Amino acid sequence: MTVALHRLYSFRRCPYAMRARLGIVFAELQVELREIVLKNKPAQMLVISPKGTVPVLELVETDGSQKCVIEESREILQWVLEQHDPQGLLDADPVSANALIEQNDNEFKRWLDRYKYADRHPELSQIEYRERGEVFLQVLENLLAKHKYLLGDNISSADIGIMPFVRQFAHVDQDVFYSLPYPHLQQWLRNWLQHPAFQQVMVKFQAWQEGDQAVVFPTDSPF
Ligand SMILES: N[C@@H](CCC(=O)N[C@@H](CS)C(=O)NCC(=O)O)C(=O)O
């Protein structure tokens, strides 16, 4: 009997979904990946998660029947690493890891969106939005000046939970990002962009449709 895999509804460019996929790669799990199109979400996803955001992880029994659904990227990250954490990403202080991810999701993401789409938010200029976001970049820079990763010399859940958002910030204008006074953060991001786990996470898949052959993610272990 083939054992059914848990199913991840995902969107390649979504930073929350990248967080979940990085968690899966570091947990050395394999899931069935269902790439979605945000403008045309599959009915199967909306039935199990009516709020309609990705990532969604549908946990299944070995026969494929549903066990439960995890609808928040932070919870997916936590859950997958709790199953298997060979590199000890959950060994860092959980209070600090949570606080950083919280600041990322509740504060930094807000400024990131406005910096990226400043024309839709004319209340402040794009530079002002960037400067608001830089408050968090400075927090990260201070941490990375002390050690190689955010919470020590080993990768933690905070690194993979936050990295996709810093990448998005940098990609608004890379010349500007790399000219800012955050040398440790810039190096940390460069290292992540070259990391085999990140490259695995960014492999492209076609949008899923009912009846398609299951796409197993990750396709290869980067470790
Ligand atoms: N709090 C959620 C946020 C996820 C989220 O907002 N994802 C975006 C894509 S990056 C989304 O699915 N938006 C729905 C849409 O655009 O229709 C999480 O952490 O999983």
GROMACS .gro file of C-alpha atoms and ligand atoms in nm:
model
  243
    1MET     CA    1   0.000   0.000   0.000
    2THR     CA    2   0.134   0.347  -0.080
    3VAL     CA    3   0.126   0.572   0.223
    4ALA     CA    4  -0.047   0.905   0.156
    5LEU     CA    5   0.160   1.218   0.213
    6HIS     CA    6   0.045   1.528   0.396
    7ARG     CA    7  -0.067   1.792   0.147
    8LEU     CA    8   0.071   2.143   0.129
    9TYR     CA    9  -0.118   2.410  -0.062
   10SER     CA   10   0.144   2.663  -0.154
   11PHE     CA   11   0.231   2.956  -0.378
   12ARG     CA   12   0.591   2.980  -0.487
   13ARG     CA   13   0.639   3.355  -0.440
   14CYS     CA   14   0.450   3.389  -0.110
   15PRO     CA   15   0.692   3.452   0.179
   16TYR     CA   16   0.464   3.274   0.426
   17ALA     CA   17   0.456   2.970   0.199
   18MET     CA   18   0.837   2.988   0.161
   19ARG     CA   19   0.857   2.976   0.541
   20ALA     CA   20   0.649   2.660   0.547
   21ARG     CA   21   0.846   2.500   0.263
   22LEU     CA   22   1.177   2.583   0.433
   23GLY     CA   23   1.044   2.421   0.750
   24ILE     CA   24   0.955   2.108   0.554
   25VAL     CA   25   1.300   2.094   0.394
   26PHE     CA   26   1.480   2.137   0.728
   27ALA     CA   27   1.249   1.881   0.890
   28GLU     CA   28   1.344   1.644   0.606
   29LEU     CA   29   0.979   1.566   0.554
   30GLN     CA   30   0.814   1.502   0.221
   31VAL     CA   31   0.471   1.633   0.137
   32GLU     CA   32   0.246   1.640  -0.163
   33LEU     CA   33   0.279   1.996  -0.294
   34ARG     CA   34  -0.020   2.161  -0.454
   35GLU     CA   35   0.091   2.484  -0.617
   36ILE     CA   36  -0.199   2.726  -0.641
   37VAL     CA   37  -0.281   3.044  -0.830
   38LEU     CA   38  -0.402   3.310  -0.585
   39LYS     CA   39  -0.663   3.441  -0.830
   40ASN     CA   40  -0.805   3.096  -0.889
   41LYS     CA   41  -0.780   2.901  -0.564
   42PRO     CA   42  -0.877   2.537  -0.588
   43ALA     CA   43  -1.213   2.448  -0.435
   44GLN     CA   44  -1.044   2.161  -0.247
   45MET     CA   45  -0.831   2.414  -0.059
   46LEU     CA   46  -1.119   2.648   0.019
   47VAL     CA   47  -1.325   2.362   0.157
   48ILE     CA   48  -1.061   2.275   0.414
   49SER     CA   49  -0.951   2.635   0.475
   50PRO     CA   50  -1.220   2.891   0.389
   51LYS     CA   51  -1.001   3.188   0.485
   52GLY     CA   52  -0.822   3.131   0.157
   53THR     CA   53  -0.459   3.205   0.240
   54VAL     CA   54  -0.154   2.993   0.171
   55PRO     CA   55   0.021   2.801   0.307
   56VAL     CA   56  -0.222   2.535   0.423
   57LEU     CA   57  -0.099   2.198   0.544
   58GLU     CA   58  -0.357   1.922   0.539
   59LEU     CA   59  -0.246   1.635   0.758
   60VAL     CA   60  -0.371   1.301   0.639
   61GLU     CA   61  -0.389   0.949   0.774
   62THR     CA   62  -0.191   0.682   0.592
   63ASP     CA   63  -0.503   0.601   0.387
   64GLY     CA   64  -0.531   0.963   0.270
   65SER     CA   65  -0.827   1.065   0.489
   66GLN     CA   66  -0.798   1.401   0.661
   67LYS     CA   67  -0.661   1.422   1.015
   68CYS     CA   68  -0.643   1.799   1.061
   69VAL     CA   69  -0.557   2.123   0.889
   70ILE     CA   70  -0.288   2.377   0.984
   71GLU     CA   71  -0.364   2.714   0.830
   72GLU     CA   72  -0.095   2.947   0.966
   73SER     CA   73   0.262   2.943   0.840
   74ARG     CA   74   0.409   2.980   1.188
   75GLU     CA   75   0.214   2.681   1.310
   76ILE     CA   76   0.320   2.476   1.008
   77LEU     CA   77   0.684   2.568   1.075
   78GLN     CA   78   0.651   2.469   1.439
   79TRP     CA   79   0.463   2.147   1.365
   80VAL     CA   80   0.701   2.016   1.100
   81LEU     CA   81   1.007   2.084   1.316
   82GLU     CA   82   0.840   1.919   1.613
   83GLN     CA   83   0.811   1.604   1.401
   84HIS     CA   84   1.178   1.600   1.305
   85ASP     CA   85   1.446   1.856   1.367
   86PRO     CA   86   1.781   1.702   1.278
   87GLN     CA   87   1.960   2.039   1.267
   88GLY     CA   88   1.812   2.162   1.596
   89LEU     CA   89   1.625   2.465   1.464
   90LEU     CA   90   1.399   2.458   1.768
   91ASP     CA   91   1.693   2.451   2.009
   92ALA     CA   92   1.716   2.832   2.019
   93ASP     CA   93   1.530   3.018   2.292
   94PRO     CA   94   1.164   2.983   2.185
   95VAL     CA   95   1.059   3.311   2.346
   96SER     CA   96   1.314   3.507   2.142
   97ALA     CA   97   1.230   3.314   1.825
   98ASN     CA   98   0.858   3.382   1.869
   99ALA     CA   99   0.911   3.748   1.951
  100LEU     CA  100   1.117   3.801   1.635
  101ILE     CA  101   0.872   3.622   1.408
  102GLU     CA  102   0.589   3.814   1.572
  103GLN     CA  103   0.761   4.145   1.504
  104ASN     CA  104   0.821   4.033   1.148
  105ASP     CA  105   0.459   3.935   1.086
  106ASN     CA  106   0.287   4.214   1.275
  107GLU     CA  107   0.510   4.513   1.216
  108PHE     CA  108   0.773   4.461   0.950
  109LYS     CA  109   0.533   4.298   0.700
  110ARG     CA  110   0.308   4.602   0.720
  111TRP     CA  111   0.593   4.838   0.622
  112LEU     CA  112   0.725   4.593   0.367
  113ASP     CA  113   0.389   4.589   0.185
  114ARG     CA  114   0.370   4.966   0.188
  115TYR     CA  115   0.731   5.003   0.074
  116LYS     CA  116   0.665   4.755  -0.208
  117TYR     CA  117   0.336   4.911  -0.316
  118ALA     CA  118   0.396   5.272  -0.207
  119ASP     CA  119   0.181   5.403  -0.493
  120ARG     CA  120  -0.123   5.235  -0.331
  121HIS     CA  121  -0.049   5.405   0.003
  122PRO     CA  122   0.011   5.772  -0.069
  123GLU     CA  123  -0.004   5.874   0.302
  124LEU     CA  124   0.377   5.839   0.323
  125SER     CA  125   0.654   5.836   0.065
  126GLN     CA  126   0.827   5.517  -0.040
  127ILE     CA  127   1.142   5.628   0.141
  128GLU     CA  128   0.946   5.681   0.462
  129TYR     CA  129   0.796   5.333   0.433
  130ARG     CA  130   1.143   5.193   0.375
  131GLU     CA  131   1.271   5.372   0.684
  132ARG     CA  132   0.986   5.233   0.894
  133GLY     CA  133   1.081   4.885   0.778
  134GLU     CA  134   1.445   4.950   0.854
  135VAL     CA  135   1.367   4.960   1.226
  136PHE     CA  136   1.334   4.582   1.206
  137LEU     CA  137   1.634   4.548   0.976
  138GLN     CA  138   1.839   4.723   1.244
  139VAL     CA  139   1.716   4.474   1.507
  140LEU     CA  140   1.828   4.189   1.280
  141GLU     CA  141   2.160   4.361   1.204
  142ASN     CA  142   2.236   4.396   1.576
  143LEU     CA  143   2.171   4.026   1.631
  144LEU     CA  144   2.376   3.920   1.330
  145ALA     CA  145   2.668   4.137   1.442
  146LYS     CA  146   2.687   3.909   1.748
  147HIS     CA  147   2.652   3.569   1.581
  148LYS     CA  148   2.623   3.401   1.245
  149TYR     CA  149   2.247   3.344   1.264
  150LEU     CA  150   1.974   3.543   1.433
  151LEU     CA  151   1.973   3.360   1.764
  152GLY     CA  152   2.317   3.204   1.777
  153ASP     CA  153   2.572   3.026   1.564
  154ASN     CA  154   2.319   2.771   1.443
  155ILE     CA  155   2.017   2.816   1.220
  156SER     CA  156   1.694   2.860   1.415
  157SER     CA  157   1.328   2.871   1.320
  158ALA     CA  158   1.356   3.251   1.335
  159ASP     CA  159   1.606   3.252   1.046
  160ILE     CA  160   1.390   3.050   0.812
  161GLY     CA  161   1.072   3.219   0.936
  162ILE     CA  162   1.203   3.568   0.860
  163MET     CA  163   1.440   3.524   0.568
  164PRO     CA  164   1.169   3.524   0.294
  165PHE     CA  165   1.043   3.863   0.413
  166VAL     CA  166   1.387   4.025   0.421
  167ARG     CA  167   1.440   3.887   0.071
  168GLN     CA  168   1.120   4.050  -0.043
  169PHE     CA  169   1.225   4.381   0.114
  170ALA     CA  170   1.564   4.360  -0.060
  171HIS     CA  171   1.400   4.283  -0.392
  172VAL     CA  172   1.198   4.604  -0.395
  173ASP     CA  173   1.526   4.777  -0.488
  174GLN     CA  174   1.839   4.570  -0.453
  175ASP     CA  175   2.075   4.860  -0.520
  176VAL     CA  176   1.919   5.050  -0.233
  177PHE     CA  177   1.911   4.748   0.000
  178TYR     CA  178   2.276   4.663  -0.051
  179SER     CA  179   2.376   5.028  -0.002
  180LEU     CA  180   2.216   5.045   0.345
  181PRO     CA  181   2.435   5.017   0.657
  182TYR     CA  182   2.345   4.656   0.742
  183PRO     CA  183   2.651   4.455   0.637
  184HIS     CA  184   2.580   4.150   0.854
  185LEU     CA  185   2.219   4.131   0.739
  186GLN     CA  186   2.323   4.167   0.376
  187GLN     CA  187   2.572   3.884   0.412
  188TRP     CA  188   2.315   3.669   0.595
  189LEU     CA  189   2.068   3.723   0.310
  190ARG     CA  190   2.330   3.650   0.043
  191ASN     CA  191   2.415   3.325   0.220
  192TRP     CA  192   2.050   3.228   0.238
  193LEU     CA  193   1.989   3.299  -0.129
  194GLN     CA  194   2.268   3.053  -0.213
  195HIS     CA  195   2.168   2.797   0.046
  196PRO     CA  196   2.068   2.462  -0.109
  197ALA     CA  197   1.757   2.452   0.111
  198PHE     CA  198   1.640   2.785  -0.023
  199GLN     CA  199   1.712   2.681  -0.379
  200GLN     CA  200   1.508   2.366  -0.321
  201VAL     CA  201   1.221   2.577  -0.190
  202MET     CA  202   1.219   2.793  -0.504
  203VAL     CA  203   1.188   2.509  -0.756
  204LYS     CA  204   0.897   2.591  -0.991
  205PHE     CA  205   0.591   2.372  -1.019
  206GLN     CA  206   0.287   2.398  -1.240
  207ALA     CA  207  -0.041   2.490  -1.076
  208TRP     CA  208  -0.216   2.185  -0.934
  209GLN     CA  209  -0.541   2.052  -1.074
  210GLU     CA  210  -0.757   1.770  -0.947
  211GLY     CA  211  -0.650   1.445  -1.111
  212ASP     CA  212  -0.285   1.552  -1.151
  213GLN     CA  213  -0.018   1.310  -1.046
  214ALA     CA  214   0.105   1.403  -0.697
  215VAL     CA  215   0.409   1.633  -0.689
  216VAL     CA  216   0.636   1.527  -0.406
  217PHE     CA  217   0.820   1.812  -0.232
  218PRO     CA  218   1.109   1.845  -0.188
  219THR     CA  219   1.216   1.661  -0.499
  220ASP     CA  220   1.569   1.611  -0.359
  221SER     CA  221   1.719   1.647  -0.017
  222PRO     CA  222   1.957   1.942  -0.018
  223PHE     CA  223   2.153   1.799   0.276
  224LIG     N1  224  -0.113   3.463   0.854
  224LIG     C1  225  -0.101   3.385   0.732
  224LIG     C2  226  -0.082   3.479   0.615
  224LIG     C3  227  -0.071   3.407   0.482
  224LIG     C4  228  -0.096   3.502   0.364
  224LIG     O1  229  -0.142   3.615   0.382
  224LIG     N2  230  -0.068   3.453   0.243
  224LIG     C5  231  -0.103   3.530   0.125
  224LIG     C6  232  -0.007   3.507   0.010
  224LIG     S1  233   0.157   3.567   0.044
  224LIG     C7  234  -0.237   3.485   0.075
  224LIG     O2  235  -0.264   3.368   0.067
  224LIG     N3  236  -0.325   3.581   0.042
  224LIG     C8  237  -0.455   3.549  -0.009
  224LIG     C9  238  -0.484   3.616  -0.139
  224LIG     O3  239  -0.401   3.693  -0.187
  224LIG     O4  240  -0.591   3.587  -0.194
  224LIG    C10  241   0.011   3.285   0.749
  224LIG     O5  242   0.107   3.315   0.821
  224LIG     O6  243   0.003   3.174   0.693
   0.00000   0.00000   0.00000
